[in-house]
């Protein structure tokens, strides 16, 4: 699973090239490489493991005299097959060192192909599946790269995007998209290709999105896009992309995660301006009007991790406010489980990136059955966004690094709005509807209060960062929040945390409670307050430490060890200040542990392989 980038131009562009690679690094950061070639067949190749800055320091000096290279392929890797070593770092090349390849995704039949090639005398220097394709190109070579690649793609399964150059024809470049994202930008005699349109946003205004089973062939200054199914050339419309410097700059923050959490009040302002009319108390959305008219009787929701936790939260909202029975699936499981066709069921997909392979694959399965699909995505124009029937964007602006924070807020906002809209069209009491909408006026201030309290949250997080295990025990709509908090802590601190519904405590989690295994418990002023106090007492009776998250100081002062205060809101809106508090808590724990917060080990921003 990697991110690829290719480029053909007649001008000097080495400095841009590193910048583009850095822009792709938020996707993967196990290793990076660059490979360049010029019209005289001269060739330059450099690789480095881990960050793009390691590659930059290697090549910047060498590049001074090499500005005449005009065809580049480059790549950032997230290791699937083989460790993070220079041998496994791309580019992978054929035995005769003529064909060089960048590749994203996994070749599923690589063992079989490797065996075939070994029988023909090929040997392999690394452990990757990509190297097999490079050698296969050499083995199947016939006439030119275009003819050969068509033969190769028939033998290689499953899904991938790749770029290939032929050292003997330096003006030829081939890009193939079988499945994973790939965009193309063309202007006169300049060609750019990237797995991610955002990496180019600063430099280009329009791009062409390649669909599955398409191939771009560049020969000199000419190009064509071919359908691999029909063999025909295609005319494709370009789409526009906007660049906002704010999304790429860290401002005065230490990490992007911190910046993105502190952006939440502004994002909330934006949400409210966009959707809520406080005078008429109406939610403004033609999309929701269209959806409500379809009158679905059930909802099935498919998403992965943080997006899944947003959906778990939403299932409480959909059932409570809109009276629609809702089932949530983690997308990895959904694709392969038996499905029951029901035209009255609405399938909703949610994803920050819109590229998560499991969610995208599940969406394709549902689409293939002609079921109606709805999606909620943050990245405009992403793959999931292109395939669904109806959609809403979360409008949380670009989220740069791995931990999903502000996009989670965007997701729960859209879901709350959906539940309220659909509920209002059905049997939600108008007084309840009105109470929630009117209370949204204070949402920005409530979240800002949590941010103003960040020093206190940091102080407590520093203390708990040094416990290797933590429990999160919350109830009802806050239970999925606990799951999200637990995920965030694990993801960036590498500490062990577990989240359970507090009802579960007596079934078994109690056996783990001891002095060194603290519990984070939430107890706002809502319907389950007394039950939460019982849980607090049960934990304390076993010498467990408790961080008590409350909206109001109470008489249990002597029981808890630390307290985080959040503003009192109505229950349905509490998920916003609670989320921000939990994101800050996880962030400060990781900071105390000196983790590389924006690039947690082994992870990537979006998981584009199954
Ligand atoms: O882009 P998606 O929302 O589809 O991504 C789903 C998960 O990969 C994502 O939530 C991941 O777990 C985040 N790193 C969590 O912070």
XYZ file of C-alpha atoms and ligand atoms in Angstrom:
626
model
C 0.000 0.000 0.000
C 1.773 3.089 -1.177
C 1.282 6.478 -2.712
C 2.614 7.195 -6.140
C 3.483 10.198 -8.128
C 4.784 10.641 -11.647
C 5.687 13.617 -13.721
C 6.873 14.561 -17.164
C 7.922 18.071 -17.988
C 10.488 20.000 -19.978
C 11.408 22.326 -17.150
C 13.539 22.058 -14.065
C 11.317 20.828 -11.262
C 13.353 19.034 -8.656
C 12.316 21.354 -5.825
C 8.609 20.907 -6.663
C 9.113 17.207 -6.772
C 10.236 16.950 -3.162
C 7.420 19.215 -2.096
C 4.891 16.986 -3.829
C 6.366 13.975 -2.172
C 6.148 15.724 1.201
C 2.492 16.425 0.456
C 1.945 12.720 -0.106
C 3.825 11.766 3.030
C 0.723 12.250 5.191
C -0.515 9.092 3.526
C 2.542 6.925 4.070
C 5.936 7.433 5.614
C 7.832 4.151 5.665
C 10.180 5.095 2.844
C 10.401 7.240 -0.255
C 12.192 7.282 -3.548
C 12.670 9.220 -6.720
C 13.695 7.986 -10.131
C 14.433 10.335 -13.016
C 15.363 9.888 -16.612
C 16.243 12.226 -19.501
C 16.116 12.163 -23.272
C 19.697 10.948 -23.478
C 18.703 7.914 -21.395
C 20.659 9.213 -18.461
C 19.260 8.025 -15.247
C 19.185 9.029 -11.580
C 17.672 7.060 -8.761
C 17.689 7.597 -5.022
C 15.886 5.887 -2.152
C 15.655 6.466 1.577
C 13.837 4.692 4.349
C 11.371 6.504 6.585
C 10.707 10.184 6.027
C 10.802 12.181 2.807
C 13.208 14.558 4.585
C 15.728 11.670 4.668
C 15.412 11.395 0.915
C 15.588 15.173 0.515
C 18.866 15.418 2.399
C 20.318 12.690 0.186
C 19.273 14.174 -3.148
C 19.367 17.925 -2.693
C 23.133 18.202 -3.130
C 23.239 15.684 -5.939
C 20.515 17.522 -7.775
C 22.459 20.737 -8.243
C 23.857 19.519 -11.553
C 20.990 17.302 -12.605
C 18.242 19.717 -13.468
C 17.763 18.454 -16.993
C 15.893 15.313 -16.089
C 12.408 15.446 -17.502
C 10.592 12.263 -16.529
C 10.175 11.363 -12.888
C 8.419 8.706 -10.914
C 8.359 8.927 -7.165
C 6.702 7.211 -4.293
C 6.081 7.008 -0.556
C 5.699 3.528 0.867
C 3.610 1.900 3.545
C 5.057 -1.557 3.928
C 2.791 -4.504 3.169
C 5.109 -7.144 1.717
C 8.527 -7.013 3.348
C 10.118 -4.864 6.005
C 11.061 -1.211 5.767
C 14.473 -1.659 4.117
C 16.216 -0.054 1.159
C 15.825 -3.290 -0.851
C 12.077 -3.254 -0.350
C 11.793 0.466 -0.993
C 10.585 1.182 -4.489
C 11.485 1.600 -7.350
C 11.360 -1.981 -8.353
C 13.024 -2.825 -11.588
C 13.383 -5.603 -14.080
C 16.399 -7.921 -14.252
C 17.736 -6.009 -17.270
C 17.204 -2.726 -15.347
C 15.143 -1.354 -18.187
C 11.666 -1.081 -16.635
C 11.002 0.825 -13.423
C 7.727 0.749 -11.592
C 5.819 2.504 -8.809
C 2.828 0.737 -7.459
C 0.023 1.161 -4.955
C -2.021 -1.714 -3.533
C -1.366 -5.422 -3.275
C -0.782 -7.992 -6.005
C -2.775 -10.917 -4.660
C -1.407 -13.645 -6.952
C 2.228 -12.629 -6.500
C 3.322 -15.991 -5.064
C 2.073 -17.820 -8.131
C 3.666 -15.249 -10.470
C 6.922 -15.377 -8.557
C 7.036 -19.158 -8.916
C 6.474 -18.914 -12.656
C 9.242 -16.343 -12.996
C 11.645 -18.332 -10.819
C 11.130 -21.322 -13.091
C 12.242 -19.077 -15.945
C 15.432 -18.149 -14.083
C 14.478 -14.840 -12.477
C 15.846 -14.052 -9.030
C 14.542 -11.453 -6.601
C 16.461 -8.964 -4.495
C 13.606 -8.066 -2.108
C 10.391 -9.337 -0.579
C 7.827 -7.110 -2.300
C 5.013 -8.014 -4.652
C 5.888 -4.974 -6.794
C 9.261 -6.395 -7.789
C 7.424 -9.335 -9.356
C 5.500 -6.990 -11.657
C 8.724 -5.269 -12.746
C 10.168 -8.645 -13.726
C 6.925 -9.737 -15.358
C 7.074 -6.664 -17.616
C 10.507 -7.783 -18.800
C 9.326 -11.341 -19.338
C 6.203 -10.348 -21.294
C 7.769 -7.458 -23.217
C 6.542 -7.248 -26.791
C 6.659 -4.302 -29.240
C 6.357 -1.463 -26.713
C 5.354 -0.637 -23.160
C 1.691 -0.086 -24.022
C 1.261 -3.524 -25.613
C 3.211 -5.157 -22.800
C 1.300 -3.532 -19.957
C -1.994 -4.679 -21.487
C -0.645 -8.243 -21.331
C 0.664 -7.771 -17.796
C -2.594 -6.496 -16.344
C -4.378 -9.635 -17.577
C -2.062 -11.800 -15.462
C -1.904 -9.685 -12.351
C -4.718 -9.711 -9.800
C -6.107 -7.818 -7.914
C -6.430 -4.112 -7.687
C -3.721 -1.545 -8.102
C -2.483 1.673 -9.599
C 0.950 1.825 -11.104
C 3.295 3.967 -13.162
C 5.964 2.456 -15.378
C 8.894 3.905 -17.283
C 11.018 2.296 -19.952
C 14.638 3.405 -19.838
C 15.038 2.829 -23.560
C 12.108 5.115 -24.364
C 12.491 7.878 -21.807
C 9.668 9.889 -23.317
C 7.183 7.115 -22.703
C 5.349 6.820 -19.453
C 2.434 4.563 -18.646
C -0.028 4.876 -15.799
C -2.613 2.252 -15.068
C -5.514 2.483 -12.678
C -7.228 -0.790 -12.007
C -8.645 0.198 -8.696
C -6.800 2.559 -6.365
C -7.067 6.338 -6.717
C -5.168 8.127 -9.468
C -5.522 11.595 -10.912
C -3.935 13.186 -13.942
C -3.174 16.771 -14.775
C -2.220 17.849 -18.286
C -1.146 21.180 -19.683
C 0.547 21.589 -23.049
C 3.592 19.332 -22.767
C 3.422 18.817 -19.014
C 1.913 15.771 -17.335
C 1.445 15.052 -13.641
C -0.002 12.011 -12.030
C -0.746 11.476 -8.382
C -2.555 9.083 -6.103
C -3.935 12.128 -4.338
C -5.261 15.291 -5.978
C -4.457 17.292 -2.827
C -0.731 16.757 -3.314
C -0.964 18.829 -6.486
C -3.473 21.368 -5.282
C -0.942 24.143 -4.849
C 0.265 23.838 -8.414
C -2.749 22.899 -10.475
C -6.341 24.037 -10.789
C -7.856 21.174 -12.773
C -7.326 17.492 -12.949
C -8.787 14.404 -14.575
C -9.909 11.652 -12.295
C -9.140 8.237 -13.745
C -11.761 5.552 -13.327
C -11.108 1.874 -12.716
C -9.660 -0.067 -15.636
C -8.150 2.914 -17.365
C -4.659 3.486 -18.640
C -2.842 6.677 -19.590
C -0.152 6.378 -22.249
C 2.253 9.258 -22.746
C 4.500 9.316 -25.781
C 6.551 12.471 -26.109
C 4.167 15.414 -25.892
C 1.076 13.336 -26.666
C -1.130 11.348 -24.393
C -4.192 9.155 -24.572
C -6.485 7.604 -22.006
C -7.568 4.084 -22.898
C -10.264 1.874 -21.454
C -8.662 -1.451 -20.595
C -12.055 -3.112 -20.990
C -12.921 -1.938 -24.495
C -9.488 -0.878 -25.762
C -11.039 2.431 -26.894
C -9.594 5.894 -26.312
C -11.597 8.007 -23.893
C -12.413 11.714 -23.636
C -12.619 12.704 -19.992
C -13.885 15.859 -18.297
C -11.551 17.694 -15.983
C -12.524 18.744 -12.469
C -11.353 21.695 -10.457
C -9.451 21.717 -7.201
C -8.914 24.594 -4.770
C -5.850 25.236 -2.679
C -6.012 26.783 0.767
C -2.643 27.500 2.380
C -4.230 27.342 5.859
C -4.803 23.634 5.429
C -1.131 22.951 4.890
C 0.417 25.223 7.500
C 0.961 24.351 11.148
C 0.472 27.974 12.289
C 1.862 28.227 15.861
C 0.918 24.732 16.898
C 3.342 21.940 17.694
C 1.454 19.240 15.835
C -1.242 19.094 13.184
C -3.381 17.062 15.567
C -3.323 19.940 18.048
C -4.074 22.502 15.340
C -6.957 20.459 14.014
C -8.550 20.095 17.457
C -8.242 23.846 18.020
C -9.955 24.469 14.661
C -13.173 22.877 15.900
C -14.968 26.092 17.045
C -14.418 27.620 13.621
C -15.670 24.480 11.932
C -18.772 24.513 14.112
C -19.427 28.133 13.090
C -19.194 27.005 9.528
C -21.573 24.069 10.043
C -24.166 26.264 11.668
C -23.938 29.028 9.083
C -24.327 26.430 6.364
C -27.234 24.417 7.732
C -29.221 26.134 10.485
C -31.722 28.936 10.249
C -32.244 29.988 13.859
C -35.239 32.175 13.003
C -37.325 29.509 11.340
C -35.546 26.713 13.246
C -35.148 24.922 9.938
C -32.335 22.695 8.734
C -31.325 23.784 5.236
C -30.597 20.822 2.989
C -32.072 19.804 -0.352
C -30.254 16.489 -0.008
C -32.043 15.671 3.226
C -35.351 16.695 1.706
C -34.726 14.211 -1.098
C -33.696 11.523 1.363
C -36.693 12.058 3.659
C -39.035 11.644 0.667
C -37.726 8.109 0.169
C -39.039 7.151 3.592
C -36.585 4.322 4.353
C -37.693 2.076 7.195
C -34.256 0.828 8.286
C -30.705 2.075 8.106
C -27.548 0.013 7.749
C -24.356 1.893 8.293
C -20.927 0.837 7.078
C -17.721 2.517 8.199
C -14.280 1.925 9.585
C -12.927 2.852 13.023
C -13.267 6.517 13.911
C -15.968 6.754 11.269
C -17.502 3.607 12.751
C -17.481 5.198 16.199
C -19.238 8.228 14.748
C -21.837 5.863 13.374
C -22.244 4.054 16.650
C -23.015 7.440 18.173
C -25.433 8.134 15.352
C -27.294 4.892 15.845
C -28.450 6.272 19.224
C -29.477 9.515 17.521
C -31.274 7.858 14.607
C -33.202 5.573 16.893
C -34.008 8.199 19.563
C -34.753 11.163 17.328
C -35.813 9.680 13.985
C -37.261 6.381 15.241
C -35.438 4.469 12.506
C -33.911 1.115 13.525
C -30.214 1.343 12.752
C -27.516 -1.307 12.485
C -23.838 -0.434 12.255
C -21.180 -2.593 10.599
C -17.470 -2.199 10.571
C -16.718 -2.189 6.845
C -14.058 -4.903 6.994
C -16.735 -7.373 8.059
C -19.601 -6.088 5.973
C -18.196 -6.945 2.568
C -17.986 -10.681 3.138
C -21.061 -11.283 5.257
C -24.347 -12.484 3.802
C -26.628 -9.609 2.837
C -30.388 -9.517 2.728
C -31.965 -7.397 0.052
C -34.489 -5.019 1.452
C -35.544 -2.064 -0.688
C -36.715 -0.270 2.428
C -33.193 -0.181 3.854
C -30.925 2.789 3.343
C -27.203 1.975 3.166
C -25.043 4.758 4.500
C -21.254 4.864 4.155
C -19.082 7.212 6.088
C -15.417 7.928 5.633
C -13.151 10.885 6.264
C -10.886 10.150 3.329
C -13.425 8.573 1.008
C -10.682 6.120 0.015
C -10.777 3.455 2.728
C -10.588 0.189 0.822
C -12.951 -1.819 3.005
C -15.628 0.863 2.896
C -15.184 1.413 -0.817
C -15.344 -2.310 -1.534
C -18.483 -2.660 0.591
C -20.027 0.245 -1.272
C -19.321 -1.479 -4.594
C -20.974 -4.662 -3.333
C -24.125 -2.751 -2.392
C -24.106 -0.798 -5.666
C -23.791 -4.007 -7.647
C -27.094 -5.087 -6.148
C -28.646 -1.793 -7.206
C -29.403 -0.754 -3.646
C -29.641 2.908 -2.836
C -26.501 4.299 -1.201
C -25.817 7.455 0.726
C -22.403 8.643 1.814
C -20.854 11.101 4.190
C -17.277 12.038 3.312
C -14.834 14.809 4.135
C -12.606 14.754 1.047
C -14.377 16.293 -1.910
C -14.146 14.220 -5.078
C -12.814 11.093 -3.340
C -13.563 7.598 -4.677
C -16.481 6.905 -2.323
C -17.878 10.318 -3.177
C -17.988 9.386 -6.850
C -19.948 6.197 -6.465
C -22.883 6.883 -4.173
C -26.375 7.986 -5.144
C -26.761 10.827 -2.666
C -24.329 12.500 -0.305
C -23.397 15.068 2.285
C -19.901 16.405 2.849
C -18.684 16.904 6.409
C -16.929 20.185 5.487
C -14.267 19.824 8.149
C -11.513 21.051 5.821
C -8.441 19.063 5.010
C -7.271 16.841 7.841
C -3.586 16.342 7.362
C -2.170 13.688 9.641
C -3.204 10.307 10.861
C -5.463 10.805 13.885
C -8.986 11.743 12.876
C -10.188 14.583 15.111
C -12.028 17.473 13.481
C -13.379 15.130 10.820
C -14.996 13.063 13.590
C -16.691 16.245 14.796
C -17.870 16.854 11.217
C -19.255 13.334 11.035
C -21.231 13.508 14.260
C -22.543 16.913 13.205
C -23.854 15.637 9.872
C -25.349 12.592 11.553
C -27.096 14.659 14.203
C -28.489 16.947 11.513
C -29.722 13.948 9.528
C -31.379 12.363 12.559
C -33.058 15.655 13.479
C -34.242 16.344 9.943
C -35.677 12.867 9.444
C -37.153 12.894 12.964
C -38.855 16.212 12.353
C -40.505 14.736 9.264
C -41.720 11.794 11.351
C -42.727 11.720 14.968
C -40.044 13.642 16.860
C -41.777 15.969 19.318
C -41.434 19.525 18.089
C -40.424 20.790 21.548
C -37.494 18.361 21.537
C -36.529 19.348 17.999
C -36.730 23.021 18.922
C -34.697 22.540 22.090
C -31.841 20.884 20.191
C -31.792 23.382 17.335
C -31.968 26.405 19.655
C -29.203 25.018 21.870
C -26.889 24.868 18.861
C -26.429 28.618 19.325
C -24.140 27.817 22.245
C -22.250 24.941 20.669
C -19.234 26.984 19.612
C -18.874 28.484 23.101
C -19.247 25.108 24.766
C -16.445 23.643 22.684
C -14.292 26.749 23.169
C -14.691 26.369 26.943
C -13.130 22.917 26.723
C -10.220 24.321 24.726
C -9.784 27.108 27.283
C -9.504 24.395 29.899
C -6.753 22.646 27.930
C -4.054 23.310 30.576
C -6.025 21.406 33.137
C -6.662 18.536 30.699
C -2.942 18.500 29.891
C -2.015 18.337 33.564
C -4.252 15.302 34.121
C -3.260 13.624 30.834
C 0.427 13.911 31.798
C -0.260 11.985 34.958
C -2.254 9.201 33.288
C 0.096 8.873 30.317
C 2.376 6.794 32.521
C -0.166 4.099 33.219
C 0.188 1.312 30.663
C -3.517 0.398 30.910
C -6.652 2.537 31.007
C -10.361 1.808 31.051
C -13.055 3.973 29.558
C -16.456 3.139 30.995
C -19.329 5.188 29.667
C -22.987 4.644 29.050
C -25.546 5.108 26.314
C -24.677 7.722 23.675
C -21.348 8.252 25.431
C -20.354 4.631 25.061
C -19.234 5.087 21.426
C -17.435 8.236 22.594
C -15.519 6.052 25.037
C -14.658 3.722 22.152
C -13.378 6.668 20.168
C -11.366 8.003 23.098
C -9.857 4.594 23.647
C -8.986 4.286 19.935
C -7.344 7.713 19.902
C -5.226 6.926 22.970
C -4.069 3.581 21.592
C -3.336 5.016 18.190
C -1.010 7.782 19.298
C 0.262 6.778 22.765
C 0.648 3.006 22.113
C -0.719 2.442 25.633
C -3.291 -0.238 26.178
C -6.797 1.126 26.656
C -10.194 -0.506 26.608
C -13.668 0.917 26.317
C -16.816 -0.706 27.626
C -20.294 0.303 28.304
C -20.310 0.919 32.052
C -23.219 -1.546 32.328
C -20.736 -4.293 31.462
C -18.449 -3.692 34.416
C -19.848 -6.414 36.615
C -19.870 -8.998 33.816
C -16.094 -9.157 33.714
C -14.042 -5.928 33.355
C -14.125 -5.556 37.129
C -11.613 -8.388 37.386
C -8.956 -6.111 35.887
C -9.538 -3.146 38.170
C -6.644 -2.376 40.521
C -4.562 0.567 41.596
C -2.444 0.509 38.418
C -5.399 0.274 35.990
C -7.249 3.619 36.163
C -10.717 4.275 34.806
C -12.051 7.304 33.003
C -15.721 7.695 33.791
C -18.141 10.236 32.445
C -21.023 11.530 34.485
C -22.854 14.504 33.065
C -26.113 15.775 34.506
C -28.353 13.480 32.499
C -30.669 10.587 32.876
C -28.096 7.973 33.891
C -26.316 10.043 36.520
C -27.140 7.792 39.463
C -26.065 4.659 37.583
C -22.707 6.264 36.859
C -22.224 7.081 40.508
C -22.745 3.394 41.320
C -20.043 2.519 38.774
C -17.691 5.050 40.367
C -18.248 3.451 43.749
C -17.722 -0.062 42.419
C -14.372 0.916 40.898
C -13.235 2.765 44.019
C -14.196 -0.196 46.204
C -11.522 -2.168 44.266
C -8.853 0.536 44.734
C -9.178 1.687 41.113
C -8.212 5.258 40.329
C -10.921 7.341 38.618
C -10.844 10.371 36.389
C -14.355 11.757 36.633
C -15.679 13.765 33.727
C -18.526 15.924 34.848
C -20.561 18.958 33.972
C -21.151 19.929 37.573
C -19.201 19.410 40.789
C -20.979 16.953 42.974
C -20.886 15.373 46.381
C -18.581 12.549 45.222
C -15.439 14.718 45.482
C -13.810 12.362 47.935
C -14.204 9.430 45.621
C -12.568 10.422 42.383
C -8.879 11.093 41.905
C -9.057 13.731 39.181
C -11.786 15.651 37.491
C -12.275 17.173 34.042
C -15.119 19.640 33.774
C -17.072 20.055 30.577
C -19.840 22.599 29.984
C -23.395 21.556 30.692
C -25.252 21.105 27.412
C -28.320 19.176 26.430
C -27.526 15.487 26.094
C -27.643 15.316 22.281
C -25.103 18.129 21.960
C -22.818 16.897 24.733
C -21.049 14.686 22.210
C -19.229 17.758 20.855
C -17.521 19.117 24.001
C -16.942 15.547 25.192
C -15.218 14.647 21.900
C -12.950 17.647 22.031
C -12.020 16.913 25.649
C -11.207 13.328 24.755
C -9.140 14.306 21.737
C -7.113 16.766 23.830
C -6.626 14.190 26.563
C -5.229 11.646 24.099
C -3.073 14.307 22.448
C -1.500 15.465 25.720
C -0.862 11.897 26.837
C 1.033 11.224 23.613
C 2.913 14.516 23.946
C 3.978 13.611 27.473
C 5.248 10.274 26.144
C 7.113 12.130 23.368
C 5.437 10.132 20.640
C 5.612 11.173 17.025
C 1.996 12.254 17.262
C 1.218 13.131 13.658
C 2.885 10.014 12.320
C 2.128 7.182 14.726
C 4.154 4.065 14.079
C 2.928 1.647 11.417
C -0.103 3.750 10.494
C -1.207 5.758 7.489
C -3.860 8.398 6.950
C -5.992 6.251 4.751
C -6.008 2.516 4.357
C -6.322 1.879 0.649
C -5.688 -1.854 0.746
C -7.918 -4.534 2.164
O -10.995 7.754 6.030
P -11.859 6.862 6.879
O -12.747 7.630 7.803
O -12.637 5.869 6.075
O -10.830 6.050 7.765
C -11.214 5.030 8.623
C -10.085 4.664 9.583
O -8.981 4.197 8.870
C -9.670 5.885 10.423
O -10.732 6.296 11.218
C -8.460 5.582 11.316
O -8.756 4.591 12.240
C -7.964 6.871 11.982
N -6.537 6.874 11.979
C -8.434 7.053 13.378
O -7.910 8.190 13.988
